[in-house]
Amino acid sequence: MSAVKHDVFQAIADPTRREVLRLLSEKEMPISALTSHFPMSRTAIAKHLAILTEAELVSGEKVGREKIYRLQPEPLAELKDWLAYYEQFWSNKLTKLKYVLEENDED
């Protein structure tokens, strides 16, 4: 198995790639259908798809003359796990804010 050139974090860093993932979460589609959603060339979308494919977030299967792309959400679990660790800090801050606001209400 070859090394992945782009990891999940690099792949989702770009807003266009995040939108491609969102579109593919709704349905599988060929590059022509994806390109119609963006103000950029087919070549530019192909480059974004290549990065998403390298990160194993997207796969493409040749069907007739077209390649149909589909979302592979499993690698997003790595992102979910990473964010879950930091969620404790957000929850802690919200709890402190609630406490401060309740204290000020009593005054």
Backbone as a printed PyTorch tensor [residue, N CA C, xyz], in Angstrom:
tensor([[[  0.8460,  -1.1840,   0.0000],
         [  0.0000,   0.0000,   0.0000],
         [  0.8850,   1.2380,   0.0000]],

        [[  0.6060,   2.1820,  -0.8990],
         [  1.4310,   3.3760,  -0.9900],
         [  1.0290,   4.3890,   0.0820]],

        [[  1.9690,   5.2650,   0.4110],
         [  1.7170,   6.2700,   1.4280],
         [  0.7180,   7.3090,   0.9140]],

        [[ -0.1270,   7.7800,   1.8100],
         [ -1.0980,   8.8070,   1.4640],
         [ -0.3680,  10.1440,   1.4290]],

        [[ -0.5000,  10.8690,   0.3270],
         [  0.1890,  12.1410,   0.1700],
         [ -0.4930,  13.2590,   0.9410]],

        [[ -1.7960,  13.2340,   1.0150],
         [ -2.5490,  14.2450,   1.7380],
         [ -3.3470,  13.5740,   2.8480]],

        [[ -3.2750,  14.1590,   4.0550],
         [ -4.0800,  13.5810,   5.1250],
         [ -5.4570,  14.2580,   5.1480]],

        [[ -6.3130,  13.7620,   5.9960],
         [ -7.6890,  14.2470,   6.0770],
         [ -7.7160,  15.7420,   6.4020]],

        [[ -6.8490,  16.1670,   7.3080],
         [ -6.8370,  17.5670,   7.7230],
         [ -6.4520,  18.4880,   6.5700]],

        [[ -5.4560,  18.1060,   5.8000],
         [ -5.0630,  18.8930,   4.6260],
         [ -6.1900,  18.8970,   3.5970]],

        [[ -6.8120,  17.7530,   3.4220],
         [ -7.8480,  17.6200,   2.4000],
         [ -9.0580,  18.5050,   2.6890]],

        [[ -9.4600,  18.5980,   3.9420],
         [-10.6550,  19.3840,   4.2570],
         [-10.3370,  20.8490,   4.5370]],

        [[ -9.0670,  21.2270,   4.4790],
         [ -8.6820,  22.6120,   4.7490],
         [ -9.2360,  23.5810,   3.7090]],

        [[ -9.4790,  23.0990,   2.5110],
         [ -9.9480,  23.9560,   1.4240],
         [-11.4800,  23.9630,   1.3560]],

        [[-12.1030,  25.1660,   1.2970],
         [-13.5680,  25.2270,   1.2520],
         [-14.1920,  24.5510,   0.0240]],

        [[-13.4920,  24.5690,  -1.0960],
         [-14.0190,  23.8940,  -2.2930],
         [-14.0840,  22.3960,  -2.0540]],

        [[-13.0450,  21.8340,  -1.4470],
         [-13.0470,  20.3910,  -1.1730],
         [-14.1100,  20.0260,  -0.1480]],

        [[-14.3370,  20.8970,   0.8300],
         [-15.4140,  20.6200,   1.7940],
         [-16.7680,  20.6060,   1.0910]],

        [[-16.9540,  21.5100,   0.1360],
         [-18.2150,  21.5410,  -0.6100],
         [-18.3450,  20.3060,  -1.5080]],

        [[-17.2530,  19.8650,  -2.0970],
         [-17.2820,  18.6320,  -2.9090],
         [-17.7230,  17.4680,  -2.0250]],

        [[-17.1740,  17.3770,  -0.8260],
         [-17.5720,  16.3060,   0.0930],
         [-19.0600,  16.3960,   0.4320]],

        [[-19.5370,  17.6210,   0.6680],
         [-20.9610,  17.7900,   0.9830],
         [-21.8250,  17.3260,  -0.1790]],

        [[-21.4510,  17.7250,  -1.3880],
         [-22.2200,  17.3120,  -2.5740],
         [-22.2160,  15.7970,  -2.7370]],

        [[-21.0610,  15.1880,  -2.5310],
         [-20.9740,  13.7310,  -2.6770],
         [-21.6700,  12.9970,  -1.5290]],

        [[-21.8870,  13.6880,  -0.4160],
         [-22.6320,  13.0490,   0.6780],
         [-24.1070,  12.9010,   0.3070]],

        [[-24.5680,  13.7430,  -0.6270],
         [-25.9580,  13.6800,  -1.0650],
         [-26.1670,  12.6170,  -2.1360]],

        [[-25.1890,  12.5050,  -3.0700],
         [-25.2860,  11.4690,  -4.0970],
         [-23.9600,  11.3450,  -4.8350]],

        [[-23.7550,  10.1790,  -5.4250],
         [-22.5710,   9.9520,  -6.2620],
         [-22.7420,  10.7560,  -7.5410]],

        [[-21.6260,  11.2560,  -8.0980],
         [-21.7390,  12.0110,  -9.3450],
         [-20.4330,  12.0600, -10.1080]],

        [[-20.5310,  12.2670, -11.4210],
         [-19.3360,  12.3980, -12.2530],
         [-18.7510,  13.8120, -12.1160]],

        [[-17.5430,  13.9790, -12.5880],
         [-16.8670,  15.2670, -12.4830],
         [-17.6450,  16.3800, -13.1810]],

        [[-18.3210,  16.0710, -14.2630],
         [-19.0930,  17.1050, -14.9750],
         [-20.1940,  17.6770, -14.0790]],

        [[-20.8610,  16.8270, -13.3210],
         [-21.9120,  17.2950, -12.4110],
         [-21.3070,  18.1020, -11.2660]],

        [[-20.1820,  17.6580, -10.7580],
         [-19.5110,  18.4090,  -9.6880],
         [-19.0750,  19.7850, -10.1760]],

        [[-18.4820,  19.8210, -11.3630],
         [-17.9650,  21.0770, -11.9160],
         [-19.0740,  22.1190, -12.0670]],

        [[-20.2780,  21.6750, -12.3610],
         [-21.3900,  22.6140, -12.5620],
         [-21.7290,  23.4080, -11.3010]],

        [[-21.2560,  22.9720, -10.1380],
         [-21.5360,  23.6460,  -8.8690],
         [-20.4960,  24.7050,  -8.5120]],

        [[-19.4500,  24.8400,  -9.3200],
         [-18.3470,  25.7300,  -8.9720],
         [-17.9740,  26.6620, -10.1230]],

        [[-17.5030,  27.8570,  -9.8040],
         [-17.0580,  28.7960, -10.8410],
         [-15.5920,  28.5480, -11.2110]],

        [[-15.2750,  27.3140, -11.5150],
         [-13.9000,  26.9650, -11.8790],
         [-13.9130,  25.8720, -12.9270]],

        [[-12.7460,  25.6240, -13.4790],
         [-12.6390,  24.6620, -14.5770],
         [-12.7290,  23.2150, -14.0880]],

        [[-13.0000,  22.3520, -15.0400],
         [-13.0160,  20.9110, -14.7860],
         [-11.6410,  20.4610, -14.2780]],

        [[-10.5850,  21.0330, -14.8340],
         [ -9.2150,  20.6970, -14.4170],
         [ -9.0030,  21.0300, -12.9400]],

        [[ -9.5110,  22.1950, -12.5200],
         [ -9.3660,  22.5920, -11.1130],
         [-10.1140,  21.6150, -10.2030]],

        [[-11.3260,  21.2320, -10.5840],
         [-12.1020,  20.2690,  -9.7900],
         [-11.3880,  18.9130,  -9.7660]],

        [[-10.7990,  18.5310, -10.8980],
         [-10.0540,  17.2650, -10.9570],
         [ -8.8960,  17.2710,  -9.9650]],

        [[ -8.2390,  18.4140,  -9.8130],
         [ -7.1350,  18.5150,  -8.8400],
         [ -7.6600,  18.3680,  -7.4160]],

        [[ -8.8010,  18.9880,  -7.1310],
         [ -9.4060,  18.8370,  -5.8010],
         [ -9.8070,  17.3780,  -5.5560]],

        [[-10.3760,  16.7390,  -6.5620],
         [-10.7550,  15.3250,  -6.4260],
         [ -9.5290,  14.4410,  -6.2040]],

        [[ -8.4210,  14.7830,  -6.8370],
         [ -7.1900,  14.0040,  -6.6540],
         [ -6.7230,  14.0790,  -5.1990]],

        [[ -6.7810,  15.2680,  -4.6100],
         [ -6.3750,  15.4350,  -3.2110],
         [ -7.3190,  14.6630,  -2.2940]],

        [[ -8.6140,  14.7540,  -2.5540],
         [ -9.5900,  14.0140,  -1.7400],
         [ -9.4160,  12.5030,  -1.8970]],

        [[ -9.0490,  12.0710,  -3.0980],
         [ -8.8010,  10.6520,  -3.3450],
         [ -7.5500,  10.1870,  -2.6140]],

        [[ -6.4940,  11.0070,  -2.6500],
         [ -5.2520,  10.6580,  -1.9350],
         [ -5.4920,  10.5410,  -0.4390]],

        [[ -6.4050,  11.3660,   0.0890],
         [ -6.7340,  11.3110,   1.5160],
         [ -7.7540,  10.2110,   1.8130]],

        [[ -8.1440,   9.4860,   0.7730],
         [ -9.0880,   8.3750,   0.8650],
         [-10.4810,   8.8050,   1.3390]],

        [[-10.8400,  10.0690,   1.0680],
         [-12.1650,  10.5760,   1.4040],
         [-13.1550,  10.3890,   0.2570]],

        [[-12.6080,  10.1730,  -0.9470],
         [-13.4150,  10.0280,  -2.1530],
         [-12.8440,   8.8790,  -2.9650]],

        [[-13.7150,   8.1550,  -3.6330],
         [-13.2510,   7.1380,  -4.5740],
         [-13.9940,   7.3340,  -5.8800]],

        [[-13.3600,   6.9170,  -6.9430],
         [-13.9800,   7.0310,  -8.2520],
         [-14.0040,   5.6870,  -8.9410]],

        [[-15.1160,   5.4100,  -9.6200],
         [-15.2620,   4.1450, -10.3420],
         [-15.6840,   4.4390, -11.7710]],

        [[-14.9700,   3.8470, -12.6970],
         [-15.2770,   4.0320, -14.1130],
         [-16.5850,   3.3240, -14.4400]],

        [[-17.5380,   4.0910, -14.9620],
         [-18.8250,   3.5410, -15.3990],
         [-19.0420,   4.0440, -16.8210]],

        [[-18.8610,   3.1450, -17.7670],
         [-18.9430,   3.5570, -19.1700],
         [-17.7980,   4.5040, -19.4880]],

        [[-18.1340,   5.6810, -19.9970],
         [-17.1150,   6.6630, -20.3520],
         [-16.8260,   7.6480, -19.2300]],

        [[-17.5910,   7.5580, -18.1530],
         [-17.4240,   8.5040, -17.0480],
         [-16.8590,   7.8220, -15.8140]],

        [[-16.2720,   8.6270, -14.9570],
         [-15.8350,   8.1650, -13.6540],
         [-16.8100,   8.7630, -12.6470]],

        [[-17.4410,   7.9010, -11.8680],
         [-18.4200,   8.3370, -10.8750],
         [-17.7230,   8.3880,  -9.5130]],

        [[-17.8160,   9.5420,  -8.8640],
         [-17.1710,   9.7420,  -7.5640],
         [-18.1690,   9.5510,  -6.4430]],

        [[-17.6630,   8.9960,  -5.3330],
         [-18.5120,   8.7810,  -4.1620],
         [-17.7030,   9.1290,  -2.9060]],

        [[-18.4320,   9.5360,  -1.8940],
         [-17.8360,   9.8620,  -0.5970],
         [-17.4340,   8.5830,   0.1130]],

        [[-16.2910,   8.6170,   0.7480],
         [-15.8370,   7.5490,   1.6470],
         [-15.6450,   8.2050,   3.0130]],

        [[-16.6620,   8.2450,   3.8490],
         [-16.6020,   9.0320,   5.0850],
         [-15.7370,   8.4570,   6.2070]],

        [[-15.3080,   7.2130,   6.0960],
         [-14.5860,   6.5750,   7.1990],
         [-13.3790,   7.3840,   7.7080]],

        [[-12.5520,   7.9550,   6.8220],
         [-11.4110,   8.7210,   7.3310],
         [-11.8030,   9.9610,   8.1430]],

        [[-13.0410,  10.4100,   8.0220],
         [-13.4870,  11.5560,   8.8150],
         [-13.5620,  11.2100,  10.2980]],

        [[-13.5740,   9.9300,  10.6230],
         [-13.5780,   9.5110,  12.0320],
         [-12.3270,  10.0290,  12.7410]],

        [[-11.2080,  10.0910,  12.0330],
         [ -9.9670,  10.6260,  12.6080],
         [-10.1740,  12.0830,  13.0390]],

        [[-10.8490,  12.8360,  12.2020],
         [-11.1460,  14.2340,  12.5050],
         [-12.1000,  14.3330,  13.6890]],

        [[-13.1190,  13.4940,  13.6990],
         [-14.0980,  13.4760,  14.7880],
         [-13.4090,  13.1800,  16.1230]],

        [[-12.5080,  12.2040,  16.1150],
         [-11.7880,  11.8460,  17.3380],
         [-10.9170,  13.0000,  17.8220]],

        [[-10.2620,  13.6690,  16.8940],
         [ -9.3850,  14.7850,  17.2400],
         [-10.2090,  15.9190,  17.8620]],

        [[-11.3540,  16.2280,  17.2370],
         [-12.2070,  17.2970,  17.7470],
         [-12.8400,  16.9340,  19.0830]],

        [[-13.1460,  15.6700,  19.2890],
         [-13.7880,  15.2260,  20.5300],
         [-12.9220,  15.5650,  21.7440]],

        [[-11.6150,  15.4390,  21.5970],
         [-10.7140,  15.7730,  22.6990],
         [-10.8810,  17.2400,  23.1030]],

        [[-10.9950,  18.1380,  22.1310],
         [-11.0740,  19.5700,  22.4100],
         [-12.4600,  20.0220,  22.8470]],

        [[-13.4440,  19.1760,  22.6360],
         [-14.8070,  19.4970,  23.0360],
         [-14.9110,  19.7410,  24.5380]],

        [[-14.0860,  19.0610,  25.3190],
         [-14.1090,  19.2450,  26.7730],
         [-13.8160,  20.6910,  27.1500]],

        [[-12.9680,  21.3520,  26.3950],
         [-12.6240,  22.7370,  26.6980],
         [-13.7950,  23.6700,  26.3880]],

        [[-14.5000,  23.4010,  25.2670],
         [-15.6670,  24.2110,  24.9270],
         [-16.7510,  24.0480,  25.9780]],

        [[-17.0090,  22.8180,  26.3870],
         [-18.0530,  22.5590,  27.3770],
         [-17.7120,  23.2380,  28.6920]],

        [[-16.4550,  23.1860,  29.0910],
         [-15.9990,  23.7990,  30.3260],
         [-16.2150,  25.3150,  30.2790]],

        [[-15.8800,  25.9470,  29.1600],
         [-16.0470,  27.3980,  29.0070],
         [-17.5230,  27.7730,  29.0720]],

        [[-18.3860,  26.9890,  28.4310],
         [-19.8190,  27.2790,  28.4530],
         [-20.3900,  27.1420,  29.8580]],

        [[-19.9190,  26.1610,  30.6080],
         [-20.3740,  25.9730,  31.9810],
         [-19.9620,  27.1710,  32.8300]],

        [[-18.7250,  27.6320,  32.6530],
         [-18.2510,  28.8010,  33.4000],
         [-19.0480,  30.0490,  33.0240]],

        [[-19.3420,  30.2280,  31.7430],
         [-20.1160,  31.3790,  31.2870],
         [-21.5090,  31.3580,  31.9120]],

        [[-22.1330,  30.2070,  31.9240],
         [-23.4710,  30.0740,  32.5200],
         [-23.4270,  30.4610,  33.9960]],

        [[-22.4070,  29.9960,  34.6990],
         [-22.2460,  30.2950,  36.1150],
         [-22.0980,  31.8010,  36.3290]],

        [[-21.2520,  32.4550,  35.5410],
         [-21.0280,  33.9000,  35.6620],
         [-22.3210,  34.6680,  35.3780]],

        [[-23.0400,  34.2670,  34.3310],
         [-24.2920,  34.9470,  33.9890],
         [-25.3440,  34.7740,  35.0820]],

        [[-25.4240,  33.5890,  35.6510],
         [-26.3800,  33.3510,  36.7360],
         [-26.0190,  34.1510,  37.9680]],

        [[-24.7180,  34.2730,  38.2680],
         [-24.2580,  35.0710,  39.4030],
         [-24.6370,  36.5280,  39.2020]],

        [[-24.4690,  37.0430,  37.9830],
         [-24.7920,  38.4510,  37.7050],
         [-26.3010,  38.6800,  37.7750]],

        [[-27.1080,  37.7030,  37.4260],
         [-28.5590,  37.8280,  37.5150],
         [-29.0220,  37.9930,  38.9650]],

        [[-28.3200,  37.3260,  39.8740],
         [-28.6960,  37.3600,  41.2730],
         [-28.3560,  38.7050,  41.9150]],

        [[-27.3970,  39.4250,  41.3420],
         [-26.9560,  40.7200,  41.9160],
         [-27.8780,  41.8520,  41.6390]]])
